[in-house]
Tab-separated table of C-alpha atoms in Angstrom:
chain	number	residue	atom	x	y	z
A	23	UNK	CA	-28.359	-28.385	-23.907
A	24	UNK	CA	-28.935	-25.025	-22.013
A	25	UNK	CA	-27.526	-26.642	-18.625
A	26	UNK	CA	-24.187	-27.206	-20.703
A	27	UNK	CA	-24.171	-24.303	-22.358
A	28	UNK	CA	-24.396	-22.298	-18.712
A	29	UNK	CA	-21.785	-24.994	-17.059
A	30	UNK	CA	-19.130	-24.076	-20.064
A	31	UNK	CA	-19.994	-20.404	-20.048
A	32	UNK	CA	-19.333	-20.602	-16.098
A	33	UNK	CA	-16.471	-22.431	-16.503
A	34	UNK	CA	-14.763	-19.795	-18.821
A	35	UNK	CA	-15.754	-17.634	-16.843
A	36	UNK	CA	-13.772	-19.148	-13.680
A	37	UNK	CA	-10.959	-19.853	-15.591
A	38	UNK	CA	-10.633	-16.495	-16.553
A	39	UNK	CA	-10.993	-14.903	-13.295
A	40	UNK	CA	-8.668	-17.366	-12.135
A	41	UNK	CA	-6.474	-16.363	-14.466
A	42	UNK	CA	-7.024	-12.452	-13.947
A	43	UNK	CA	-6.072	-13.352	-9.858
A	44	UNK	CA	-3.010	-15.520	-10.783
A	45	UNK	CA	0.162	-14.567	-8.715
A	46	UNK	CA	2.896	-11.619	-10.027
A	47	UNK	CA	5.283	-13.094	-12.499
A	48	UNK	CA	8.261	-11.310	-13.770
A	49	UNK	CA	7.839	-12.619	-16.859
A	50	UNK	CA	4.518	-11.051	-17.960
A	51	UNK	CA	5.504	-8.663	-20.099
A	52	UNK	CA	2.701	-5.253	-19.369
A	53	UNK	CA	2.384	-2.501	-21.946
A	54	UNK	CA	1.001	-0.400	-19.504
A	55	UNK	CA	5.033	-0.882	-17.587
A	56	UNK	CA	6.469	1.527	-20.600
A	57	UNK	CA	4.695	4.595	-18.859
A	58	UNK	CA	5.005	5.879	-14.848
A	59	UNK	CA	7.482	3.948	-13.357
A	60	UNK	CA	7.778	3.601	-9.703
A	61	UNK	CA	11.651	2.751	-9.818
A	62	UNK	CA	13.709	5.453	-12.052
A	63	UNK	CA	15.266	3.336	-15.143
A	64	UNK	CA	18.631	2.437	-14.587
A	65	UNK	CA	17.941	2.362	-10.665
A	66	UNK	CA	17.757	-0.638	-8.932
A	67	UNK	CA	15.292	0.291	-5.614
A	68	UNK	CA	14.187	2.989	-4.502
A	69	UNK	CA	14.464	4.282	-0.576
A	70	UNK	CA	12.654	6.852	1.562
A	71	UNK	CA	11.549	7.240	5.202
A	72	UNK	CA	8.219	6.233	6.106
A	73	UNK	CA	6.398	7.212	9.626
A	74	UNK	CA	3.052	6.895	10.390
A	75	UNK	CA	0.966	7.774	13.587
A	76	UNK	CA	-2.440	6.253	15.294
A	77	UNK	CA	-3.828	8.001	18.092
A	78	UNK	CA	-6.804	6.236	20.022
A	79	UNK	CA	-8.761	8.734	22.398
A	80	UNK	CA	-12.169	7.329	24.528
A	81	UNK	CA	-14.503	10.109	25.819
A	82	UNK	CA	-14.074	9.809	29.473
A	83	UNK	CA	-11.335	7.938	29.341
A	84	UNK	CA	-8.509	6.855	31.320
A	85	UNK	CA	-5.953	7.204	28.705
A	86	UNK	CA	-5.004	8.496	25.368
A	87	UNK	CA	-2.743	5.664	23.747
A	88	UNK	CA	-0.474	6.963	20.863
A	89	UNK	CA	1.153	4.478	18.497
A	90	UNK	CA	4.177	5.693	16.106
A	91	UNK	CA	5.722	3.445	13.743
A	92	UNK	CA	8.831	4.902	11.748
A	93	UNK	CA	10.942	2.376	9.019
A	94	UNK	CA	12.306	3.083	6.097
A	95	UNK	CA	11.036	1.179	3.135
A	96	UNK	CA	13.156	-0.228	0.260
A	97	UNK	CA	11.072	-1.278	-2.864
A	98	UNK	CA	13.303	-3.472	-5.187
A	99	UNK	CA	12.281	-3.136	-9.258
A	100	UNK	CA	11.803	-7.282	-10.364
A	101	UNK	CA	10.695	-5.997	-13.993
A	102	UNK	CA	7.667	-5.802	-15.744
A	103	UNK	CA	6.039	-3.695	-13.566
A	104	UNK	CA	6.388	-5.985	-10.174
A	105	UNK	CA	8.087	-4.895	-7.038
A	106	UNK	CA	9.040	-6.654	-3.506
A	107	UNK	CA	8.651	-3.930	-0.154
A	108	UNK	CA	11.025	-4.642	2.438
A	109	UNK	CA	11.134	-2.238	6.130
A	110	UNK	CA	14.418	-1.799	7.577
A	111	UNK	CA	15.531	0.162	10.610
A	112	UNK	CA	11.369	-0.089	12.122
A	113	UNK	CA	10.925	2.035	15.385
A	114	UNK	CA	7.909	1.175	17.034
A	115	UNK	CA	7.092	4.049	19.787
A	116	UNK	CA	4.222	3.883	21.978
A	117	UNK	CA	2.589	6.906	24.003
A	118	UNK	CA	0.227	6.437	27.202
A	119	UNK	CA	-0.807	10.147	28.224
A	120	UNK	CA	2.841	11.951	28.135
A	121	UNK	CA	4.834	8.758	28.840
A	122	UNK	CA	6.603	7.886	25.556
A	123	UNK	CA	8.643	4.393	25.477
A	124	UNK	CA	10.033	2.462	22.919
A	125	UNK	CA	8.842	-1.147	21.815
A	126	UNK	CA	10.755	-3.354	21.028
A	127	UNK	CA	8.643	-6.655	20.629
A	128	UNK	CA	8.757	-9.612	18.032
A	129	UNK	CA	6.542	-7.345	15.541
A	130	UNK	CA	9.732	-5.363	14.705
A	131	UNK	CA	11.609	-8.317	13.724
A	132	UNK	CA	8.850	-9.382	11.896
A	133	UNK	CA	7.686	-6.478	9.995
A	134	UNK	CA	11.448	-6.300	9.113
A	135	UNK	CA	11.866	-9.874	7.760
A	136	UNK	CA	8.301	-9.465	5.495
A	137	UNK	CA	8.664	-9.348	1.759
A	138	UNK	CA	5.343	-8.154	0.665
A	139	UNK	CA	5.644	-8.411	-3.501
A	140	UNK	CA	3.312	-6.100	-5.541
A	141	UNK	CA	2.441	-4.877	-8.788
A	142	UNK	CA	2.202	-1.089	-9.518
A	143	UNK	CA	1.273	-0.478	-13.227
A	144	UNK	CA	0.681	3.248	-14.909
A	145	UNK	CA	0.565	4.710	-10.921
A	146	UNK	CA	-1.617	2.154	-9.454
A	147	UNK	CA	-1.407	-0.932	-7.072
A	148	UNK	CA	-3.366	-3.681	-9.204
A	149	UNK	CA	-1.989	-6.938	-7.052
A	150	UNK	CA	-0.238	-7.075	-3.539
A	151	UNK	CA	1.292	-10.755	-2.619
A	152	UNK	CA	3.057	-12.244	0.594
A	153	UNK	CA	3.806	-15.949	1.866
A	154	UNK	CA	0.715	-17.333	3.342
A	155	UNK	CA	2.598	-17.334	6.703
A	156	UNK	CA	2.720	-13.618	7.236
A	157	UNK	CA	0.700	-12.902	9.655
A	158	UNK	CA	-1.954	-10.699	8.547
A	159	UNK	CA	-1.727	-7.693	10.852
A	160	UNK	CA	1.722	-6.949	9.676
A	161	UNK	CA	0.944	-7.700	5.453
A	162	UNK	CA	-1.836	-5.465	6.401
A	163	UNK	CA	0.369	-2.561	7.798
A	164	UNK	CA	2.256	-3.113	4.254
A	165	UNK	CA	-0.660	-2.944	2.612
A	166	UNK	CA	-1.238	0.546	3.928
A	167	UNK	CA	2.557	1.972	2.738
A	168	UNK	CA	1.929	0.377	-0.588
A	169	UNK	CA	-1.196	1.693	-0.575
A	170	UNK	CA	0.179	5.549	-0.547
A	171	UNK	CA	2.136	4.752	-3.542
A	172	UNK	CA	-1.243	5.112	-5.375
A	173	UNK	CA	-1.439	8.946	-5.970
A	174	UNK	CA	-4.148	10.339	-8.023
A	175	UNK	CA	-2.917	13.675	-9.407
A	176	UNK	CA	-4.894	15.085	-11.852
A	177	UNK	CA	-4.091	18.985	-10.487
A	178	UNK	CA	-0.557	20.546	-10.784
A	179	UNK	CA	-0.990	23.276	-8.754
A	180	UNK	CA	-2.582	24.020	-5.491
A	181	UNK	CA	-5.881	22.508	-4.619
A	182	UNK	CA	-7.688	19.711	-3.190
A	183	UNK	CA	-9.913	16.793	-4.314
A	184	UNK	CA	-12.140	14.392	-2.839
A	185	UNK	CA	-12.781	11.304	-4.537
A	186	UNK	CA	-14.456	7.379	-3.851
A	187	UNK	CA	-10.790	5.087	-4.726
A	188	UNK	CA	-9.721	1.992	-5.187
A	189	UNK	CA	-6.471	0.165	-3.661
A	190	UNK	CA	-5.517	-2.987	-1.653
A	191	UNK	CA	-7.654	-1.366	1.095
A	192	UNK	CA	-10.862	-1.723	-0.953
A	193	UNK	CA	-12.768	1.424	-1.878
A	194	UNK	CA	-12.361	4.574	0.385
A	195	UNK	CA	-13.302	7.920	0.353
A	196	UNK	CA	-9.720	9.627	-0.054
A	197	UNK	CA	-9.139	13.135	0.375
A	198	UNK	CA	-5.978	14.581	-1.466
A	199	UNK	CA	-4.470	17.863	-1.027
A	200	UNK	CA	-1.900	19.306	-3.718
A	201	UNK	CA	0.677	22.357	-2.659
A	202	UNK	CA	3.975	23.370	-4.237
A	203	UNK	CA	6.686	25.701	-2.351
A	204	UNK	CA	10.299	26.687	-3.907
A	205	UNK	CA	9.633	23.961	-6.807
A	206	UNK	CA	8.659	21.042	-5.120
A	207	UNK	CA	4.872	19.396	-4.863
A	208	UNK	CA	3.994	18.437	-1.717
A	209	UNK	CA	0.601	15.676	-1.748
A	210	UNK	CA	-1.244	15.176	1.642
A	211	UNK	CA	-3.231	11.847	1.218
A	212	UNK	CA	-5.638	11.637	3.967
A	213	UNK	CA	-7.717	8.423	3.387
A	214	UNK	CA	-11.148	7.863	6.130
A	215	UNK	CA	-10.918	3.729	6.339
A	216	UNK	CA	-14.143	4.080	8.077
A	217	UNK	CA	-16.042	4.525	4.595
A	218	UNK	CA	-13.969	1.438	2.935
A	219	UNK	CA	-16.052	-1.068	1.157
């Protein structure tokens, strides 16, 4: 009777997880959705620039190899707390020493035809989806813009805080830095992937 008892209790217990990791569906209604919203109410998407910059360096080295990718990201409001991140307009600019080209390889098409679909409830990311044909480098990349979405802000004014947090990246030491100037708050999120677990 014990063996059955454990098989049913891990059964439940599958089902449920399975259940907890089912894909985003518009129609789950969250109350958690009638708080921070991500897409002002009335507004359809919402639009900003997004640039980010990876510099490799070896000791001794040959060369320093710059990477700078600049897009700008739409994020279309599907209800309910669920979202869908599409790049438009991606720049992909590559740096070897002082010689700065453009790129233009099938990675900007690609990036720019992803739909990466995600779920951002009461300011945090709590399920990122694409098609299983993505390739992974590039829902990755996404990962990391929806990932900055995810702003802990517990200090209004000027300061700092370190903290251990959790996103789509896994758990990282994250390092946020809060200043305001002529009424606007500026927040540097500096996260160290090297500590992610």
């Amino acid at each position: 009777m014990a063996v059955s008892l454990n098989l049913c209790f891990s059964l439940v217990l599958l089902l449920v997880y399975r259940a907890s990791a089912a894909p985003i569906s518009p129609g789950n209604a969250d109350s958690l959705c009638s708080f921070a919203q991500l897409v002002a109410p009335g507004q359809d998407s919402l639009v900003y620039k997004y640039k980010t910059e990876v510099k490799l360096s070896v000791v001794n080295g040959q060369f320093d190899l710059k990477n700078e990718i600049s897009a700008n990201v739409h994020i279309k409001n599907l209800g309910n707390c669920n979202y869908a991140l599409q790049l438009q307009n991606v720049v992909i600019m590559e740096t070897q020493d002082e010689d700065e080209s453009t790129v233009s390889t099938p990675a900007k098409q690609e990036l720019e035809n992803l739909v990466v679909r995600f779920r951002w409830a009461d300011g945090f990311v709590v399920a990122v989806e694409a098609d299983a044909s993505a390739n992974i480098d590039h829902v990755n990349f996404v990962k990391g813009i929806i990932s900055a979405l995810q702003v802990y802000s517990p200090v209004p004014t000027d300061g700092e805080n370190i903290l251990r947090e959790e996103d789509v990246l896994g758990v990282c030491t994250t390092r946020y830095k809060y200043s305001q100037k002529d009424g606007v708050t500026k927040i540097t999120k500096n996260k160290d992937l090297s500590t992610c677990s």
